[in-house]
PDB file of C-alpha atoms in Angstrom:
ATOM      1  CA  UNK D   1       2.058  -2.161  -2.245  1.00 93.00           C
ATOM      2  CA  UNK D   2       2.431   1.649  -2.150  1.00 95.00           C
ATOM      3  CA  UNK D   3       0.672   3.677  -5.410  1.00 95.00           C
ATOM      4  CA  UNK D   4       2.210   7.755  -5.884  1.00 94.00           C
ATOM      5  CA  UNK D   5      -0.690   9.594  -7.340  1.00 95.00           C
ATOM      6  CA  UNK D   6       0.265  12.497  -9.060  1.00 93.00           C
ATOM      7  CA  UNK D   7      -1.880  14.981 -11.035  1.00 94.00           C
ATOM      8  CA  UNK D   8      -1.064  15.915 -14.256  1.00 95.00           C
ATOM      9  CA  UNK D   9       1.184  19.191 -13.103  1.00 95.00           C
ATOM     10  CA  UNK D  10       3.143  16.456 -10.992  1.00 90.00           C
ATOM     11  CA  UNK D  11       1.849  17.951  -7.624  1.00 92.00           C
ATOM     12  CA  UNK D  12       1.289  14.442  -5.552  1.00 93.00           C
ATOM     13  CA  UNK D  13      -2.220  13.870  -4.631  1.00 94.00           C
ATOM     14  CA  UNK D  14      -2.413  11.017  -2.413  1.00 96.00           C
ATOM     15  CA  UNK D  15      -0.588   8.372  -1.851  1.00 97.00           C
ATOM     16  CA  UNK D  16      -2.240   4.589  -0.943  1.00 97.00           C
ATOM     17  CA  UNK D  17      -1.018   1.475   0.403  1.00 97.00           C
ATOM     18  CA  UNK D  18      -2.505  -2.011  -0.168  1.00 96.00           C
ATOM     19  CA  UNK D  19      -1.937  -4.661   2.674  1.00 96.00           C
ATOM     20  CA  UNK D  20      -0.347  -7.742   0.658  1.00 95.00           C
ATOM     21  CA  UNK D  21       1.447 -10.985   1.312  1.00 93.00           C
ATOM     22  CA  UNK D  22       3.399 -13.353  -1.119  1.00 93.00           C
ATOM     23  CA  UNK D  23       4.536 -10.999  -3.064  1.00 94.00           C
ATOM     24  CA  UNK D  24       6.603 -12.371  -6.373  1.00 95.00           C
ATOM     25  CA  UNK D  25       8.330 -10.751  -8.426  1.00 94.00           C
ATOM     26  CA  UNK D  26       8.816 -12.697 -11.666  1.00 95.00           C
ATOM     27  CA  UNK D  27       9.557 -12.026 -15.569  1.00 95.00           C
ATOM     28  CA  UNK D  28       5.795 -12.650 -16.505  1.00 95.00           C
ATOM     29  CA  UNK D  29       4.995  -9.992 -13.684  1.00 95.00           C
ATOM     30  CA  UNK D  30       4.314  -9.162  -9.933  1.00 93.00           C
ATOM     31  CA  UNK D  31       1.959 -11.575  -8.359  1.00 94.00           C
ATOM     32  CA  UNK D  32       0.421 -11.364  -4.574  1.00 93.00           C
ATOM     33  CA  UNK D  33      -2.313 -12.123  -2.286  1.00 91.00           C
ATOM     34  CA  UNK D  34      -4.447  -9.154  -1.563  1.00 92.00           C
ATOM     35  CA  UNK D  35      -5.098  -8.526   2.090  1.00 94.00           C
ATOM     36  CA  UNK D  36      -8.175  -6.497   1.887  1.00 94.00           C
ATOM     37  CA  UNK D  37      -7.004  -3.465   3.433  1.00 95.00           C
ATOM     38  CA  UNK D  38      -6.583  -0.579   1.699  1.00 96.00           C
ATOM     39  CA  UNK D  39      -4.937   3.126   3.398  1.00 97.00           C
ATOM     40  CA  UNK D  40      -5.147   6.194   1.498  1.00 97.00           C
ATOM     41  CA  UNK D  41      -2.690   9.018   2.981  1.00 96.00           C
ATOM     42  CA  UNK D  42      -3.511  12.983   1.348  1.00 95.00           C
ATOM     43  CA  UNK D  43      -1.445  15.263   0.896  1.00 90.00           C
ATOM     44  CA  UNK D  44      -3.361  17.498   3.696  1.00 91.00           C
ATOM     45  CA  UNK D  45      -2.871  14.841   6.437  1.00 89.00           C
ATOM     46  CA  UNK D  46      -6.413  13.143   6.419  1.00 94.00           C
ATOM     47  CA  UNK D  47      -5.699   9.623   6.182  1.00 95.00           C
ATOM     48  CA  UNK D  48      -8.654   7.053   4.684  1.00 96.00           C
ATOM     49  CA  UNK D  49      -8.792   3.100   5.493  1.00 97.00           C
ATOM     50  CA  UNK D  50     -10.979   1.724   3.033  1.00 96.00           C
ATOM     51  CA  UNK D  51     -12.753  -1.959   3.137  1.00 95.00           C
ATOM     52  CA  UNK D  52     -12.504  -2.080   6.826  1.00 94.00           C
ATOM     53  CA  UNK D  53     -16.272  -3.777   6.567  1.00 96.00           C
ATOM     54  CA  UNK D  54     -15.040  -6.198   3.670  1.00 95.00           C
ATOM     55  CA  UNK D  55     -11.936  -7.365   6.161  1.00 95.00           C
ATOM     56  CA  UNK D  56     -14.522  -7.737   9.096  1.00 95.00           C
ATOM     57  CA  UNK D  57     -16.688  -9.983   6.682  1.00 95.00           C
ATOM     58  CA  UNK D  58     -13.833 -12.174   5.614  1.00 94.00           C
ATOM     59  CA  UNK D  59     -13.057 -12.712   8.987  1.00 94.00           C
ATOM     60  CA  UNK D  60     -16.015 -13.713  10.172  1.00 95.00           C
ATOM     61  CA  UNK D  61     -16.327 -16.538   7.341  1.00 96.00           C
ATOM     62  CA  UNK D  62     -13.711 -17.580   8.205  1.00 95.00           C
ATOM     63  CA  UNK D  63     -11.606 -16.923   5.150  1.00 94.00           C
ATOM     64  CA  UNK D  64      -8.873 -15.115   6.820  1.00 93.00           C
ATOM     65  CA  UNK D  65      -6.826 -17.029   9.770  1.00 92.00           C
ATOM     66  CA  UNK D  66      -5.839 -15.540  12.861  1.00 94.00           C
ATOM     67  CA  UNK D  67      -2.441 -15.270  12.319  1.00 93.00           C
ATOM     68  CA  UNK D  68      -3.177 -13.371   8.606  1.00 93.00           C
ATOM     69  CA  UNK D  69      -6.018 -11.158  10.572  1.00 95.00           C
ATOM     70  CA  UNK D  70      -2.704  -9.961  13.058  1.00 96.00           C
ATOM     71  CA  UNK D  71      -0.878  -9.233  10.251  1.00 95.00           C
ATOM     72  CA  UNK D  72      -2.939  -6.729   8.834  1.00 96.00           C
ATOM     73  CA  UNK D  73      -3.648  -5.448  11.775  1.00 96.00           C
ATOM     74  CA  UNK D  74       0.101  -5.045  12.735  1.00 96.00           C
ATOM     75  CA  UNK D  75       0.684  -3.473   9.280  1.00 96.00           C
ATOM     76  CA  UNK D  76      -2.459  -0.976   9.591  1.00 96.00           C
ATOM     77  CA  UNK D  77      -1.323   0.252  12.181  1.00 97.00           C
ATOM     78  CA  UNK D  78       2.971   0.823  10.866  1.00 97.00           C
ATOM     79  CA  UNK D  79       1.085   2.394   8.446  1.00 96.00           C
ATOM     80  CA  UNK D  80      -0.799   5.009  10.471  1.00 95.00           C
ATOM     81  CA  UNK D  81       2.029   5.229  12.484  1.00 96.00           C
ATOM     82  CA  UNK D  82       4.986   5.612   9.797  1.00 96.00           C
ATOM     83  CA  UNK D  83       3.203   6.141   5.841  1.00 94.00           C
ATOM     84  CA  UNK D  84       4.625   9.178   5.432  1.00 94.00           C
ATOM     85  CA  UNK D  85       7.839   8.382   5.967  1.00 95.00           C
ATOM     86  CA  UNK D  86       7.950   4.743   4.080  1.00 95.00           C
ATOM     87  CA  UNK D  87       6.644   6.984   1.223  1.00 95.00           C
ATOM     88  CA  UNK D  88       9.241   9.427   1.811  1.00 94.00           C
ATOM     89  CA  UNK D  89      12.021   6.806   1.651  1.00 94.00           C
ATOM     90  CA  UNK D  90      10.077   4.941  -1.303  1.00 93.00           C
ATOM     91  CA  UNK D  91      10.542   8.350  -3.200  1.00 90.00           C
ATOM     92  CA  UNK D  92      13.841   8.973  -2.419  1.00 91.00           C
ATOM     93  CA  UNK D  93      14.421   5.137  -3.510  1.00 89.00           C
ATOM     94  CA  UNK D  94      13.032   5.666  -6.724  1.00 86.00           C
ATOM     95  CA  UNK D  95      14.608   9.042  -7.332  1.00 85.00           C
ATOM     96  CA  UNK D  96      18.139   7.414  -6.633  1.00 85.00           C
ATOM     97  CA  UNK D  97      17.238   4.729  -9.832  1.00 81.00           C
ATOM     98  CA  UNK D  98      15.825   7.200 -11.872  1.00 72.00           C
ATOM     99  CA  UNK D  99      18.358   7.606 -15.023  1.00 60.00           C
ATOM    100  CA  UNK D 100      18.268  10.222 -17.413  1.00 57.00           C
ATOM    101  CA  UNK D 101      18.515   8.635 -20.796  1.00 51.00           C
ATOM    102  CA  UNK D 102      19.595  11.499 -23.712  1.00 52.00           C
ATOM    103  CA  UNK D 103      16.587  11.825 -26.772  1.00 52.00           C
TER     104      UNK D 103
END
C-alpha cells in the first residue's frame, strides 16, 4: 500500500509503504490484512522502517507464521532495494489515468 505525501505547494514529501496481504478491492471499499511493517522513503534519500519492535513482538507470540514473517521480510527488503522506482512507476501510472474534466 504506497501513500504520496505532498505538501500543500505539491512538492512531494515522503512517500510510505505499508506491508499488506489480502488485499480486496470491492464496491463497499478496499479491505486488507496489515502486515505491521511500515517504510517511509524522503525525498532526501533517508529511508525510515517503522514498527520493526511491534513485528518482532508479534512474532514472538506467535501471531505471525513463518511463512507470513518471510514475506515481509522478502518485501522489506524489494522495498529498500527498489521504492523509488515502484513509486516512480506508481506515479507515472496514475499520471497516465489522470483525466482532465472541463469546469
Amino acid at each position: 500500500n504506497l501513500y504520496h505525501i505532498r505538501g500543500r505547494d505539491g512538492a512531494v514529501i515522503a512517500d510510505r509503504f505499508d506491508v499488506v496481504d489480502r488485499v480486496r478491492i470491492q464496491p463497499e471499499g478496499v479491505r486488507y490484512h496489515d502486515l505491521v511493517l511500515d517504510l517511509w522513503l524522503y525525498r532526501d534519500g533517508e529511508t525510515l522502517i517503522e514498527d520493526e519492535d511491534e513485528l518482532a513482538e508479534a512474532v514472538a507470540a506467535g501471531q505471525v507464521s513463518p511463512a507470513r514473517q518471510a514475506l515481509i521480510e522478502r518485501t522489506r527488503n524489494l522495498l529498500l532495494r527498489r521504492g523509488p522506482r515502484i513509486v516512480s512507476g506508481a506515479v507515472a501510472s496514475l499520471a497516465r489515468l489522470t483525466v482532465d474534466r472541463p469546469s
